[in-house]
CSV table of C-alpha atoms and ligand atoms in Angstrom, one decimal:
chain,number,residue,atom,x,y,z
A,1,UNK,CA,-9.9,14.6,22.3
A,2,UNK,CA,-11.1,11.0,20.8
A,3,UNK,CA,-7.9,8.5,20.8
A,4,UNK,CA,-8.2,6.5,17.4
A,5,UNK,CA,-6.2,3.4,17.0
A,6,UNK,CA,-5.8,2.6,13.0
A,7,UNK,CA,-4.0,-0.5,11.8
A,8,UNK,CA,-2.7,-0.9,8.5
A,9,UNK,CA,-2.3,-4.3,7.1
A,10,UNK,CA,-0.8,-5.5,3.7
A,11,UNK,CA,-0.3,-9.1,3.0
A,12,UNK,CA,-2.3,-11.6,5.1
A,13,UNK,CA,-2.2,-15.3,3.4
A,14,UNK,CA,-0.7,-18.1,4.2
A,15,UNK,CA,2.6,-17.7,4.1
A,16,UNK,CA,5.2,-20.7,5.5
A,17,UNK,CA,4.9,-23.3,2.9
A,18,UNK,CA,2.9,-21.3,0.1
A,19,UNK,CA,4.6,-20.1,-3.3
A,20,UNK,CA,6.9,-17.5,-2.0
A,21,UNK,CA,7.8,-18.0,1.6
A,22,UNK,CA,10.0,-15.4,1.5
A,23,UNK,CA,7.2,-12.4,1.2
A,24,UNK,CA,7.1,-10.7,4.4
A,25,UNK,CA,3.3,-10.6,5.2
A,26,UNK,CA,1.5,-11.6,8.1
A,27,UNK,CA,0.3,-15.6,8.4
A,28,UNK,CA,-3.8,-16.0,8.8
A,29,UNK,CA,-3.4,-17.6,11.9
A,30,UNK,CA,-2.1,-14.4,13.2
A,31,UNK,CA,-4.3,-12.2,12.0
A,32,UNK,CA,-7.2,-14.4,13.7
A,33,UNK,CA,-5.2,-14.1,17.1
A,34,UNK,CA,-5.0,-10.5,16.6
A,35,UNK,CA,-8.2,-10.2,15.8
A,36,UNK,CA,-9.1,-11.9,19.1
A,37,UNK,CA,-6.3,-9.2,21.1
A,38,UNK,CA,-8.2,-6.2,19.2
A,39,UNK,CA,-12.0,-7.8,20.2
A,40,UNK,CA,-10.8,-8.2,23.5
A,41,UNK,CA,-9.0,-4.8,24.0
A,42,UNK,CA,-10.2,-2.3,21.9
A,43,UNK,CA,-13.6,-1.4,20.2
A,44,UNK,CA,-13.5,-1.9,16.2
A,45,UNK,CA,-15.1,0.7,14.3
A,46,UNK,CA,-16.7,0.8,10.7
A,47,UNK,CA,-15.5,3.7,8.5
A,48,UNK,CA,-18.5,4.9,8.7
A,49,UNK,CA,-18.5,5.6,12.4
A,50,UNK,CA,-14.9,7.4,11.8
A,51,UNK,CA,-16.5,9.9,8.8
A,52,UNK,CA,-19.5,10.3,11.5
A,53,UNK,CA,-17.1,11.3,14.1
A,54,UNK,CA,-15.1,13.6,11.9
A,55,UNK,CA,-17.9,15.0,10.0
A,56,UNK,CA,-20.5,15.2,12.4
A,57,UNK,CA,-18.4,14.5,15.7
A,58,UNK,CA,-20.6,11.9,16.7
A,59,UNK,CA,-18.9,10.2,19.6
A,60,UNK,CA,-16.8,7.2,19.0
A,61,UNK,CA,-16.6,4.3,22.0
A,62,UNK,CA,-13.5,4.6,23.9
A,63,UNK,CA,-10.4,2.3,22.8
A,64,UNK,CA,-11.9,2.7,19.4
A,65,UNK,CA,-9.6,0.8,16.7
A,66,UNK,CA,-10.3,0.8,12.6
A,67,UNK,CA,-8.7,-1.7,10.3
A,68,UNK,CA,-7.3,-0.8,7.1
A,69,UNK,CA,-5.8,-2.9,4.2
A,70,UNK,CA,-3.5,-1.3,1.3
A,71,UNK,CA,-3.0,-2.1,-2.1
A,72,UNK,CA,-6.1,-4.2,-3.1
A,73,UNK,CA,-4.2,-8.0,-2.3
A,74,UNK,CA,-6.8,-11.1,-3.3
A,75,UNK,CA,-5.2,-12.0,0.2
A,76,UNK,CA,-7.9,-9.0,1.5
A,77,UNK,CA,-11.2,-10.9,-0.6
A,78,UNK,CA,-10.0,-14.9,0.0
A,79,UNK,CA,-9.1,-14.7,3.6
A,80,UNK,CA,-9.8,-11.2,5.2
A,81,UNK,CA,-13.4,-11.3,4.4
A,82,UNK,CA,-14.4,-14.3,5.3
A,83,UNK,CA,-13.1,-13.5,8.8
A,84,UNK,CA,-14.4,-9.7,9.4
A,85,UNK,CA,-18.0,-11.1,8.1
A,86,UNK,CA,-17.8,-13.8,10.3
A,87,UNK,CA,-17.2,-12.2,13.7
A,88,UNK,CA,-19.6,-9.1,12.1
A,89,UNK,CA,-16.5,-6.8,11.3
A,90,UNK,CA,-15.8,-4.0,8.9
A,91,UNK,CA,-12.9,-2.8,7.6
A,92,UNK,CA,-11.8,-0.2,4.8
A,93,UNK,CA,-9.9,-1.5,2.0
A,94,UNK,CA,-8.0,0.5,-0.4
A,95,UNK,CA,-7.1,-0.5,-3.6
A,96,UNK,CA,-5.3,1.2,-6.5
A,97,UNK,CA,-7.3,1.2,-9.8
A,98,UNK,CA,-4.4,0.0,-12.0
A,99,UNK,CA,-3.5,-3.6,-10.3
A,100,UNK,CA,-7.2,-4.2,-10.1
A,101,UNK,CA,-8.6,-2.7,-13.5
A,102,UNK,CA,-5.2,-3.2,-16.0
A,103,UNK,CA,-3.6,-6.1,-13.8
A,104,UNK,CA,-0.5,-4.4,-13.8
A,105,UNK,CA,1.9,-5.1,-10.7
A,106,UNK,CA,2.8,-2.3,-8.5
A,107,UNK,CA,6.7,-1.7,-8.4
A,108,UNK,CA,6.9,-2.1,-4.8
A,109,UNK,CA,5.3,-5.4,-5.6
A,110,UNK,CA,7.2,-6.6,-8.0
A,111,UNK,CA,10.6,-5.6,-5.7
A,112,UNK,CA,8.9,-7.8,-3.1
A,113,UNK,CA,8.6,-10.6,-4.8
A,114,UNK,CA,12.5,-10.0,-6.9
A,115,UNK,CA,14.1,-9.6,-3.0
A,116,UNK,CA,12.3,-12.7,-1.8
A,117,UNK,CA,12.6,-14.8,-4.5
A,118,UNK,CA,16.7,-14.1,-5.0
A,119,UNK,CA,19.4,-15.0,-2.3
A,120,UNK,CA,22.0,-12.9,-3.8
A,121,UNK,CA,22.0,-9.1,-3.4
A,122,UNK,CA,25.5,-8.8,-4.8
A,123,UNK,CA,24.4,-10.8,-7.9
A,124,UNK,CA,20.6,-8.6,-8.3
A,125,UNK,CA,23.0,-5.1,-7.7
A,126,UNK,CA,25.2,-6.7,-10.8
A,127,UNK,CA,22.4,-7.2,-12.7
A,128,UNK,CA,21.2,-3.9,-11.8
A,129,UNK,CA,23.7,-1.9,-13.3
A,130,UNK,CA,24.0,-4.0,-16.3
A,131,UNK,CA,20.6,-3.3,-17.3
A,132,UNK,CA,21.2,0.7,-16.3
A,133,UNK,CA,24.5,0.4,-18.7
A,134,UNK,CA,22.6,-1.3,-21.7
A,135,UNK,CA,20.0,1.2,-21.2
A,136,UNK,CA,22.5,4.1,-21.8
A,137,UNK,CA,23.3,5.2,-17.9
A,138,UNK,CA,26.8,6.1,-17.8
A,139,UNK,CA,29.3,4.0,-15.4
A,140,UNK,CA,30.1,7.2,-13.4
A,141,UNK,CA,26.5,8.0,-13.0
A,142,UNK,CA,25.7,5.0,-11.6
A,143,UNK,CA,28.6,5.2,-9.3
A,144,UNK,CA,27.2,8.3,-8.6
A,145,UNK,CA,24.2,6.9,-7.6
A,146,UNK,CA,25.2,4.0,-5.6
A,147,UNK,CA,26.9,6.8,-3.3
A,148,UNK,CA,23.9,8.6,-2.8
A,149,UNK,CA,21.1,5.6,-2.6
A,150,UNK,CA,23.2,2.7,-1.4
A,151,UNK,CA,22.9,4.0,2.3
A,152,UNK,CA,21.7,0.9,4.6
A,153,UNK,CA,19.4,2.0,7.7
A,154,UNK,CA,18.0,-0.4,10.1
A,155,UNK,CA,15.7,-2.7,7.8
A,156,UNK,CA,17.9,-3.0,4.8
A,157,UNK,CA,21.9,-3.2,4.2
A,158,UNK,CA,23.2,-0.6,1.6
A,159,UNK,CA,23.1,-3.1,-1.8
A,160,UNK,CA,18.9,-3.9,-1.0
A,161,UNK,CA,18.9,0.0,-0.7
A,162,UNK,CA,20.2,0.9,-3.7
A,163,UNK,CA,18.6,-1.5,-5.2
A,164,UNK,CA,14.8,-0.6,-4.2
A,165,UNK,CA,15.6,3.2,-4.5
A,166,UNK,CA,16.5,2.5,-8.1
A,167,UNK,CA,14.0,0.8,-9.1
A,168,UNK,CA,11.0,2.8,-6.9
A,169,UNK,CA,11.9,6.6,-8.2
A,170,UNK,CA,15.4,7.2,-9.0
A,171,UNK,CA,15.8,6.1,-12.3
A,172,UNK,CA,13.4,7.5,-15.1
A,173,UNK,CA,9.6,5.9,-15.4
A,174,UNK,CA,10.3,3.9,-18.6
A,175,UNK,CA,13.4,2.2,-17.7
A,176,UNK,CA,12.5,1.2,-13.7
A,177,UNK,CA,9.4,-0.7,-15.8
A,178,UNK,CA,12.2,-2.2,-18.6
A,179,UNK,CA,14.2,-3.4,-15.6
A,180,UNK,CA,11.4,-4.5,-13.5
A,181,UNK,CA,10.3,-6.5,-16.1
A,182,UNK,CA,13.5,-8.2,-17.1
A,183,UNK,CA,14.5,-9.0,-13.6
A,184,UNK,CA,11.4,-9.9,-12.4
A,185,UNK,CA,10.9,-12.5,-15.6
A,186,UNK,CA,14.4,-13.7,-14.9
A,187,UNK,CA,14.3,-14.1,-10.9
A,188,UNK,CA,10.8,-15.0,-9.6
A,189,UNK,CA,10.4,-17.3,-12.8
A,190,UNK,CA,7.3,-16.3,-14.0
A,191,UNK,CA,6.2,-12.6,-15.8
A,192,UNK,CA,4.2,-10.0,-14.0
A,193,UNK,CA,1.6,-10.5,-16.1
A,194,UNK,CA,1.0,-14.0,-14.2
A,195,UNK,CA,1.7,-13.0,-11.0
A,196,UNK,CA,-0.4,-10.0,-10.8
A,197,UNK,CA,-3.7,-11.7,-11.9
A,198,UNK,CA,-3.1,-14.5,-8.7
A,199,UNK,CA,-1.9,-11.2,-7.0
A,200,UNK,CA,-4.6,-8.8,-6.6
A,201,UNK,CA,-8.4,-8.8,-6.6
A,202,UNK,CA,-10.4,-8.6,-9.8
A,203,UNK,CA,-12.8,-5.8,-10.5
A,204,UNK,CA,-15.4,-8.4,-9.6
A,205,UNK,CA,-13.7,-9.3,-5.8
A,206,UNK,CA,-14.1,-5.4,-5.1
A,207,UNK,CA,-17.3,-4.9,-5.3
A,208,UNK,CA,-18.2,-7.9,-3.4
A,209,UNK,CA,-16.0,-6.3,-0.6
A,210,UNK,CA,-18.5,-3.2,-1.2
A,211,UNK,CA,-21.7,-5.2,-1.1
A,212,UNK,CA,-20.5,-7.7,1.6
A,213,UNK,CA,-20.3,-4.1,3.6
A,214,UNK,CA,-16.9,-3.9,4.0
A,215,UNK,CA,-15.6,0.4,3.0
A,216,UNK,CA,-13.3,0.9,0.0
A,217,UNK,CA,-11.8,3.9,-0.4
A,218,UNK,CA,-9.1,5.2,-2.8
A,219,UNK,CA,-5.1,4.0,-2.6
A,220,UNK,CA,-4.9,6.7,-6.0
A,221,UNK,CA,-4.9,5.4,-9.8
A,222,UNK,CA,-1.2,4.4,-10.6
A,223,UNK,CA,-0.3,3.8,-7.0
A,224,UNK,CA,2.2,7.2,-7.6
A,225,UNK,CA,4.1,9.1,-4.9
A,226,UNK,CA,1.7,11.7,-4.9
A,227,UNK,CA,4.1,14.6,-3.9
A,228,UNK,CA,6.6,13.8,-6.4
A,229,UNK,CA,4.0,14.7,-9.3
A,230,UNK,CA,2.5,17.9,-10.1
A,231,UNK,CA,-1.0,19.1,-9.5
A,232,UNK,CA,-2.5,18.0,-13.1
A,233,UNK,CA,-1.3,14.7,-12.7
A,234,UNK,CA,-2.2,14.7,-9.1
A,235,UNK,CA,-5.7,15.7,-10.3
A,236,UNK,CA,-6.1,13.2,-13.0
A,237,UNK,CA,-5.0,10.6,-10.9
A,238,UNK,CA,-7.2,11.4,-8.2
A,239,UNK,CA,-10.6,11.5,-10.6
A,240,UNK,CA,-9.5,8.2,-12.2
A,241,UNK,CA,-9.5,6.8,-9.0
A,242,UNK,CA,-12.9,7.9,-8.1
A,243,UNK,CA,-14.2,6.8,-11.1
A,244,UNK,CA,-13.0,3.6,-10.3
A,245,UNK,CA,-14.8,3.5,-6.9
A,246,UNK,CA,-18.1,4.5,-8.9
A,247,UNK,CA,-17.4,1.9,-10.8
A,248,UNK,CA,-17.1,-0.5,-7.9
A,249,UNK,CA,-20.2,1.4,-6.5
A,250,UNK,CA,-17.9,2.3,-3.2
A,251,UNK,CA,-19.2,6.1,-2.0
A,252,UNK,CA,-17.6,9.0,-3.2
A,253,UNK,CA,-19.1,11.5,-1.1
A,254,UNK,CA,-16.6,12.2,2.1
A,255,UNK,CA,-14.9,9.4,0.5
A,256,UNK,CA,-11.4,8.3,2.2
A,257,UNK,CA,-7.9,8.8,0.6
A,258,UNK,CA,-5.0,6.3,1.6
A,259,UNK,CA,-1.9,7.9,0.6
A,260,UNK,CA,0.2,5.8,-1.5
A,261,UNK,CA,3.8,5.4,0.3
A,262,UNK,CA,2.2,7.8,2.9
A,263,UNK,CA,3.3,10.6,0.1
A,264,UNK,CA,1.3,14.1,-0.3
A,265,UNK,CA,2.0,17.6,-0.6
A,266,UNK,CA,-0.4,20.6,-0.3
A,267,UNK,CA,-1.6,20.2,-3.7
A,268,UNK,CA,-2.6,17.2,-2.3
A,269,UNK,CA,-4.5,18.4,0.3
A,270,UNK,CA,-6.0,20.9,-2.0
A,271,UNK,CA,-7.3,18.4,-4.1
A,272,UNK,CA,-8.8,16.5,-1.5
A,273,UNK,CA,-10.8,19.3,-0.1
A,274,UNK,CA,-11.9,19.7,-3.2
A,275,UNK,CA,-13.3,17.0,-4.3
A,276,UNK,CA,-15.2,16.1,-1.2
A,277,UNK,CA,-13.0,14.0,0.7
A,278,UNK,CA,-13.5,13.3,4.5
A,279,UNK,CA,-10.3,11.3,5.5
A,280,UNK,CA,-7.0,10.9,4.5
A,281,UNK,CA,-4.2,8.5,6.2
A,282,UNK,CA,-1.1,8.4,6.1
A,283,UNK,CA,2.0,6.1,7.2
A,284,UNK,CA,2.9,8.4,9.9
A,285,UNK,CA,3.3,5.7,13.1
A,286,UNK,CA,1.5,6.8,15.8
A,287,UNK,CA,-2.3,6.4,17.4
A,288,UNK,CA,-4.7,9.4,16.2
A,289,UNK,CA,-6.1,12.0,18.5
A,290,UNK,CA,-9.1,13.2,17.0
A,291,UNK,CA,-10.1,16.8,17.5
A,292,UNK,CA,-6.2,17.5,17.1
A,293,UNK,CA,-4.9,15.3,14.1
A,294,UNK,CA,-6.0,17.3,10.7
A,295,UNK,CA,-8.4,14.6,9.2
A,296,UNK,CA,-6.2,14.4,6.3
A,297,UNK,CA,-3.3,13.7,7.7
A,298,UNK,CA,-3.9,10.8,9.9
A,299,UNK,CA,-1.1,8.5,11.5
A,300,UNK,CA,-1.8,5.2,11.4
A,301,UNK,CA,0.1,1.6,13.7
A,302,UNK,CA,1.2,-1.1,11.5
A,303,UNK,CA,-0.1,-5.2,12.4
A,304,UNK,CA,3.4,-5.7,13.6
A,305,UNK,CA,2.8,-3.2,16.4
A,306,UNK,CA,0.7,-5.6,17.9
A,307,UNK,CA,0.8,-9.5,19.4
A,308,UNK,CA,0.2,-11.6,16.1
B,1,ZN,ZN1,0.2,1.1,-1.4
């Protein structure tokens, strides 16, 4: 059995003082200091050594530890980079195709930046139904709804609950976008148009990742909850995310699939076999044993697990 530490990491910028200071991320400064925990206490590991290990079971040094970075952030090209090159690093970056080809903001991006930039869930919940009753919801079915979604749990109270289940997958494709839109306009000040090209890397800032050495892998197409779609769209989505990382010229031979939301099904699974993938991780929280973990389904620590 191989123990595999894999970190996930989203935004890493500087944060106290920037634009929105309200974006939970972690600062730069940080993410030097835990570079310097990791160098000092684990081994870090290239992709490449991880496929070798599960494909050819090529040993991997002990306290091995592999960096990953979701949702294709320019945070990853303007200030990641610079620092993995520097100390000789590598890390696997996955980004999905439609922030980084269409500049089009994710949703859980755009939620972000609404929560942060508003001090008034009461007054974003108001809003929230307004929009649902213009857009022909009836009262009692968003009554119904705030019953069943506005539930708080340990990160969020029940109003920011409601409020990012609605607008992540309760409420029908079309209209989350309408509302996203309108909110987001109307809150953070600016439109998604203008946030999402400062937001996320262009085409050109990914394939410098790639030819800078660093691994890119798939994070899907339309950044979709993969189990909550069926198999055709599944498939598309999948292909049109390879295509991308042809595109980028990132492998995809035993190429590396980064759930989006941690989210698959067997379809899923089927598809992955089938189209040549080596790896797939997930947002399970917990180190890897290799040899025992189904390389598809691989848990992963987040940044906050560890001294910043
Ligand atoms: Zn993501």
């Amino acid at each position: 059995m191989t123990e595999l530490t894999i970190i996930m990491y989203h935004y890493v910028r500087p944060i106290i003082g920037s634009e929105f200071p309200g974006i939970k991320g972690l600062e730069i400064e940080g993410f030097k200091r835990q570079l310097d925990f990791l160098e000092s206490n684990y081994s870090i590991v290239s992709s490449e050594q991880v496929i070798d290990k599960i494909i050819n079971n090529k040993a991997l040094p002990s306290k091995a530890c592999w960096l990953t970075f979701d949702d294709g952030y320019k945070d990853h090209y303007q200030y990641v980079l610079p620092e993995l090159v520097k100390r000789n690093l590598s890390g696997a970056f996955f980004p999905p195709r439609v922030a980084i080809q269409e500049n089009e903001m994710l949703d859980v991006n755009s939620i972000h930046h609404i929560l942060s930039s508003s001090n008034d869930i009461n007054k974003l919940v108001d809003d929230l139904k307004n929009l649902c009753l213009k857009l022909g919801i009836s009262g009692d079915k968003i009554h119904e709804y705030y019953k069943k979604y506005g539930v708080a749990n340990r990160f969020d109270k029940a109003e920011t609950k409601f409020f990012k289940r609605m607008l992540q997958y309760v409420l029908p494709e079309q209209m989350r976008k309408e509302i996203l839109s309108i909110l987001f306009k109307k809150v953070v000040g600016i439109s998604e148009a203008e946030l999402s090209s400062k937001l996320y890397m262009s085409v050109d800032e990914v394939q410098k990742l790639v030819s800078s050495g660093m691994y890119v892998g798939s994070h899907g197409s339309m950044h979709y909850r993969l189990d909550s779609i069926d198999f055709q769209k599944q498939k598309d989505d999948i292909l049109s995310s390879l295509e991308f990382l042809e595109e980028v010229g990132a492998p995809t031979s035993n190429w590396i699939m980064c759930y989006p939301y941690g989210a698959y099904n067997y379809a899923t699974l089927s598809l992955l076999r089938e189209q040549g993938a080596s790896i797939g991780v997930t947002i399970e929280v917990r180190k890897a044993n290799l040899g025992i973990d189904h390389p598809f389904k691989l848990p992963r620590l987040d940044t906050n697990d560890f001294p910043q």
